[in-house]
mmCIF file of C-alpha atoms in Angstrom:
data_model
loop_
_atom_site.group_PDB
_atom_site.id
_atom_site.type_symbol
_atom_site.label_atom_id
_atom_site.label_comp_id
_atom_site.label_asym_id
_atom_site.label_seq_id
_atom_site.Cartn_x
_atom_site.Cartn_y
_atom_site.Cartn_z
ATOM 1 C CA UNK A 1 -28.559 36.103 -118.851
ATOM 2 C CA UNK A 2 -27.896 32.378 -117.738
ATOM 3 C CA UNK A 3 -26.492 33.742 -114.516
ATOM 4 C CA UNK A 4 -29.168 35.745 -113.671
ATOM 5 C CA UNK A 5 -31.515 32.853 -114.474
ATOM 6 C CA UNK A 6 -29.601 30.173 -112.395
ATOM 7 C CA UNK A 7 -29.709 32.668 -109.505
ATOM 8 C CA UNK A 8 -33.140 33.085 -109.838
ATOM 9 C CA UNK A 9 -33.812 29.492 -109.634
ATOM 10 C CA UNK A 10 -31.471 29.024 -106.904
ATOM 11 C CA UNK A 11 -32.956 31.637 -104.940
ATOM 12 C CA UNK A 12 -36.810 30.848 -105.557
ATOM 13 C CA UNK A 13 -35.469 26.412 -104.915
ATOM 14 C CA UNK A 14 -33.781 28.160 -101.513
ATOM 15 C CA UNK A 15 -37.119 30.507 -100.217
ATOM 16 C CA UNK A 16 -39.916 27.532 -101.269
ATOM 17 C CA UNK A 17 -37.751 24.742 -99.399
ATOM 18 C CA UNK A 18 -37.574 26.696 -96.448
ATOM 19 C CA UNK A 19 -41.487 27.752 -96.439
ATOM 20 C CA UNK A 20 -42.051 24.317 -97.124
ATOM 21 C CA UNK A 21 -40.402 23.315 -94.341
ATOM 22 C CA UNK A 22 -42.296 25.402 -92.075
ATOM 23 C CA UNK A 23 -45.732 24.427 -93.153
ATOM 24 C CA UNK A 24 -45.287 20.680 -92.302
ATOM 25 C CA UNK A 25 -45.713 19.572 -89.038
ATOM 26 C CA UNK A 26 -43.576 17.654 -86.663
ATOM 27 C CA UNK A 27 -45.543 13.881 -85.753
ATOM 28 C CA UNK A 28 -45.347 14.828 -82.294
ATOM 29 C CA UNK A 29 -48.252 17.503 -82.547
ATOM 30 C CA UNK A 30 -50.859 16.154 -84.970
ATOM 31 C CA UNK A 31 -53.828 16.319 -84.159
ATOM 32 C CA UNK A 32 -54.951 13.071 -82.022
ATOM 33 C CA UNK A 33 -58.660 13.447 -82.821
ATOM 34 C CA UNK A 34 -58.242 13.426 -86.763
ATOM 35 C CA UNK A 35 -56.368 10.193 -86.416
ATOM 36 C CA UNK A 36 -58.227 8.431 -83.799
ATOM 37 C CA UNK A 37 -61.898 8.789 -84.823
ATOM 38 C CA UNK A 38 -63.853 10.599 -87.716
ATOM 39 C CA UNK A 39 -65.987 13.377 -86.382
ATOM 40 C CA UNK A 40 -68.842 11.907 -83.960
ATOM 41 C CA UNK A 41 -72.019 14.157 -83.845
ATOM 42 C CA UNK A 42 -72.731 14.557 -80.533
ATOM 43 C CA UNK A 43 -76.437 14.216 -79.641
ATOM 44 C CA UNK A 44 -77.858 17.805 -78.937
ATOM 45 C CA UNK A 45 -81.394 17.961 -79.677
ATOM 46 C CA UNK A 46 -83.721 19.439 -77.194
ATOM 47 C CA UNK A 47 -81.219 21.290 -75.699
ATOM 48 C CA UNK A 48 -81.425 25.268 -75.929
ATOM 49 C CA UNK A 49 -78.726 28.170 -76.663
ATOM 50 C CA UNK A 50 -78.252 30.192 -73.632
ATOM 51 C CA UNK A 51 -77.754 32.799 -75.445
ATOM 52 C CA UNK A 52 -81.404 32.786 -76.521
ATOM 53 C CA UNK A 53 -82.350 32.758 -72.969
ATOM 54 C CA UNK A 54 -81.549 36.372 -72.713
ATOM 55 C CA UNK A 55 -84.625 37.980 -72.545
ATOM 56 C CA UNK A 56 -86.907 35.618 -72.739
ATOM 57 C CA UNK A 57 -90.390 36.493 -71.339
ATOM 58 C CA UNK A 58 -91.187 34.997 -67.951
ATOM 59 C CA UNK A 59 -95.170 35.121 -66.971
ATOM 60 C CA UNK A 60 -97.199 33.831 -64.179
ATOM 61 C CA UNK A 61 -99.430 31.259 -64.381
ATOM 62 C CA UNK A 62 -102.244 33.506 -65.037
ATOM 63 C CA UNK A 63 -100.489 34.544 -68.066
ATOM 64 C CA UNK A 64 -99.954 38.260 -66.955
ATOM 65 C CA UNK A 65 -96.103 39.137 -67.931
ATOM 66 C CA UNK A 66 -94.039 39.688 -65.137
ATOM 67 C CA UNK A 67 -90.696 40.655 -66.989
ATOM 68 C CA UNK A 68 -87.874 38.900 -68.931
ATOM 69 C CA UNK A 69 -84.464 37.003 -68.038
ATOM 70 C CA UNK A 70 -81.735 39.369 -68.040
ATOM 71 C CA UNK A 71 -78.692 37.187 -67.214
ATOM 72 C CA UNK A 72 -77.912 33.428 -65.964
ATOM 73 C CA UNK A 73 -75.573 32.908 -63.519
ATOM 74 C CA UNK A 74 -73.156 29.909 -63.682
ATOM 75 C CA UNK A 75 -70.507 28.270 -61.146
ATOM 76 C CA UNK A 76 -67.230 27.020 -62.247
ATOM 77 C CA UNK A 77 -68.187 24.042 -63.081
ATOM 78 C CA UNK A 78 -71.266 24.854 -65.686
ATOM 79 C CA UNK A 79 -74.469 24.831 -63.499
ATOM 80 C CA UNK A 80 -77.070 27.741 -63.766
ATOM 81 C CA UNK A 81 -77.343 28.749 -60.069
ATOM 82 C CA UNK A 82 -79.075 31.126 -60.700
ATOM 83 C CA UNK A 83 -81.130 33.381 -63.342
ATOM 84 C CA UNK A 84 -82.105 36.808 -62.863
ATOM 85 C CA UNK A 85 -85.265 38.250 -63.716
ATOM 86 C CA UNK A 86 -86.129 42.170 -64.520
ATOM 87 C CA UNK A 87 -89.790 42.832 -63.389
ATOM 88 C CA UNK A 88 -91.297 45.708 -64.876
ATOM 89 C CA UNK A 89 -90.324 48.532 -65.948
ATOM 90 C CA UNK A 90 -90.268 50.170 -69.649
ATOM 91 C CA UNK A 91 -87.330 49.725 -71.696
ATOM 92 C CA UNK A 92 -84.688 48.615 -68.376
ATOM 93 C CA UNK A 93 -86.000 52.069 -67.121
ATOM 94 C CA UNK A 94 -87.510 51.347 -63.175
ATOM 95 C CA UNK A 95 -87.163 47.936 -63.821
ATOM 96 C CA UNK A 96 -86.240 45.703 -60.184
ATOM 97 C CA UNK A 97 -84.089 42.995 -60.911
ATOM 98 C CA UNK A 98 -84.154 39.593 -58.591
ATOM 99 C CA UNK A 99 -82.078 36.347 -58.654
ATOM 100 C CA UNK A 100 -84.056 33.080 -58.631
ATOM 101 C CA UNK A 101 -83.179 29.983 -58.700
ATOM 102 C CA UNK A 102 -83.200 27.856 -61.974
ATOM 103 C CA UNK A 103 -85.915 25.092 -60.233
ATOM 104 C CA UNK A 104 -88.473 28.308 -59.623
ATOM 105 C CA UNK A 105 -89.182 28.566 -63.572
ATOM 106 C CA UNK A 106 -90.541 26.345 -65.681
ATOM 107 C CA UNK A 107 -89.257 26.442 -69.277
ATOM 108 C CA UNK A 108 -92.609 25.999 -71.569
ATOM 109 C CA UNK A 109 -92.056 25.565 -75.844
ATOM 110 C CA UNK A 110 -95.415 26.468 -76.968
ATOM 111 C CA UNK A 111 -97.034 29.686 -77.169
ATOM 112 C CA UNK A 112 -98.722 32.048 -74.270
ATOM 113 C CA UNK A 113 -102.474 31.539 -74.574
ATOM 114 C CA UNK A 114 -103.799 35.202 -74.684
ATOM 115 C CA UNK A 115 -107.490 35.929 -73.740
ATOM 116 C CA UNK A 116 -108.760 38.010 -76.677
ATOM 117 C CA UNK A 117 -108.702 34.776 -79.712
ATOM 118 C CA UNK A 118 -108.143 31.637 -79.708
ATOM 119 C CA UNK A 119 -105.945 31.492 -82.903
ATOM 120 C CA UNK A 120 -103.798 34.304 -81.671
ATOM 121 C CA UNK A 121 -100.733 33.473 -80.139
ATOM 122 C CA UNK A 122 -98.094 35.972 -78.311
ATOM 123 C CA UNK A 123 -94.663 34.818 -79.448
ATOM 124 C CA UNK A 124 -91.449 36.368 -79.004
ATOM 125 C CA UNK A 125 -89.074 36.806 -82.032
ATOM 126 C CA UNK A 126 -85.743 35.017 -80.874
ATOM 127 C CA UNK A 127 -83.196 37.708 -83.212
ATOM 128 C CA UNK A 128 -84.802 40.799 -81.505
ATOM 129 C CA UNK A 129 -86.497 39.736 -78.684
ATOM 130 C CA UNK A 130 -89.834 42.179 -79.378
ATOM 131 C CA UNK A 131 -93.145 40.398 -78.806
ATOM 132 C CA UNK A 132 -95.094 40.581 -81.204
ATOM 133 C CA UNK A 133 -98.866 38.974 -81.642
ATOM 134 C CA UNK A 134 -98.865 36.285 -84.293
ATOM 135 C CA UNK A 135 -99.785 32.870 -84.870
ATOM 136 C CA UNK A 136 -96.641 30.362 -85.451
ATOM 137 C CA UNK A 137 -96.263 27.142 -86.140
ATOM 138 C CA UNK A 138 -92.868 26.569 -83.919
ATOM 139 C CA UNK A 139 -90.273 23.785 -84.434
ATOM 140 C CA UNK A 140 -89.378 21.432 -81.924
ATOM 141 C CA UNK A 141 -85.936 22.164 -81.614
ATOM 142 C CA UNK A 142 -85.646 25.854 -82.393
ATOM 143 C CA UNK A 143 -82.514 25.919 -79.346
ATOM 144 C CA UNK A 144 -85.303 28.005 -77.052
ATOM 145 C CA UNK A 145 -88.248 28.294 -75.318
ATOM 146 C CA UNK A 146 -91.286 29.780 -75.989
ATOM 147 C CA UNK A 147 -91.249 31.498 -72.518
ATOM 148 C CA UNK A 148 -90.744 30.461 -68.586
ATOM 149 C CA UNK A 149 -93.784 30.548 -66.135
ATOM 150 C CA UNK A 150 -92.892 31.311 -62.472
ATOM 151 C CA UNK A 151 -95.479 31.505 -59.399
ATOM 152 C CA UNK A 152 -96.643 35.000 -58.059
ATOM 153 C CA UNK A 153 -97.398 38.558 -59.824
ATOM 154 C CA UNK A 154 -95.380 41.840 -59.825
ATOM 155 C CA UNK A 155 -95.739 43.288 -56.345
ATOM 156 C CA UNK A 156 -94.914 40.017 -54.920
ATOM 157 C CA UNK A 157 -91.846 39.309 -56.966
ATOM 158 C CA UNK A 158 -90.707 43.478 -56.588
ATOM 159 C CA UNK A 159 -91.134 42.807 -52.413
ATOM 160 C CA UNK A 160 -88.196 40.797 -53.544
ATOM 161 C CA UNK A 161 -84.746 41.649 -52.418
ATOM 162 C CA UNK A 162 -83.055 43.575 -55.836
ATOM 163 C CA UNK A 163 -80.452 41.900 -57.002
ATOM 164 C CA UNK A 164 -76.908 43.894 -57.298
ATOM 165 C CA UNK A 165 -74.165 42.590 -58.819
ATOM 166 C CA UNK A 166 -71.678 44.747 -56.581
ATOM 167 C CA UNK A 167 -73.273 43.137 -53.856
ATOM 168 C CA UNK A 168 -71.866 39.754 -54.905
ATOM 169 C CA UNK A 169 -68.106 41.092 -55.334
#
């Protein structure tokens, strides 16, 4: 019985030194950050998700909906070169998509005035993307837009040339 015990020590001594020599690190890859600086928040606020950009509405300035942002185009380097837009349509069905540059829209953070009340707002719902008419009280730094204006109507912006991606490759 004392054998058996002694080998079990010796074994369970042998397998923890060895896993406890493979959790420790050698000094050579620590991580520099932890030991050079605590955490520094960097300073984000008013910037917005571009991932929240996706189909956001884009009107005119007459407030008549032209259609939404479907996808932003960045270079190598980070820069939105472009965004493109789908105008009309119903559901992506007929809808014509264009590319436009990022200087064409302006990016507005309060609610589309709509004609029919003045307390009613049309606001679009940032986890689905539906518009919906509501009034909101919107925060300042929600990460996104309430919506993008951009000059012209439909049958201007659809005498566009359509944007194809295979076109690009």
């Amino acid at each position: 019985m004392n054998r058996i015990l002694a080998v079990a020590l010796l074994g369970s001594a042998l397998i923890g030194g060895a896993a406890f020599a493979q959790s420790t690190q050698p000094s050579d890859r620590a991580a520099p950050a932890a030991a050079a600086h605590p955490a520094e928040k960097m300073a984000l606020k008013g910037n917005w998700r571009a991932s929240k950009l996706m189909g956001l509405n884009v009107y005119n300035e007459a407030n008549e909906k032209l259609g939404d942002v479907n996808e932003l185009l960045v270079d190598k380097s980070g820069k939105i070169n472009a965004v493109v837009i789908g105008i009309g349509g119903f559901l992506g069905m007929g809808e014509h998509d264009i590319a436009v540059s990022i200087d064409k829209l302006k990016f507005v953070e309060e609610p589309v005035r709509t004609s029919s009340t003045g307390t009613s707002t049309t606001s679009r719902d940032t986890t689905t993307g539906a518009a919906s008419t509501t009034t909101t009280n919107r925060n300042a730094n929600d990460w996104v837009p309430d919506h993008a204006v951009m000059n012209g109507n439909k049958e201007q912006l659809k005498a566009l040339p359509q944007f194809k991606y295979s076109d690009y490759n």
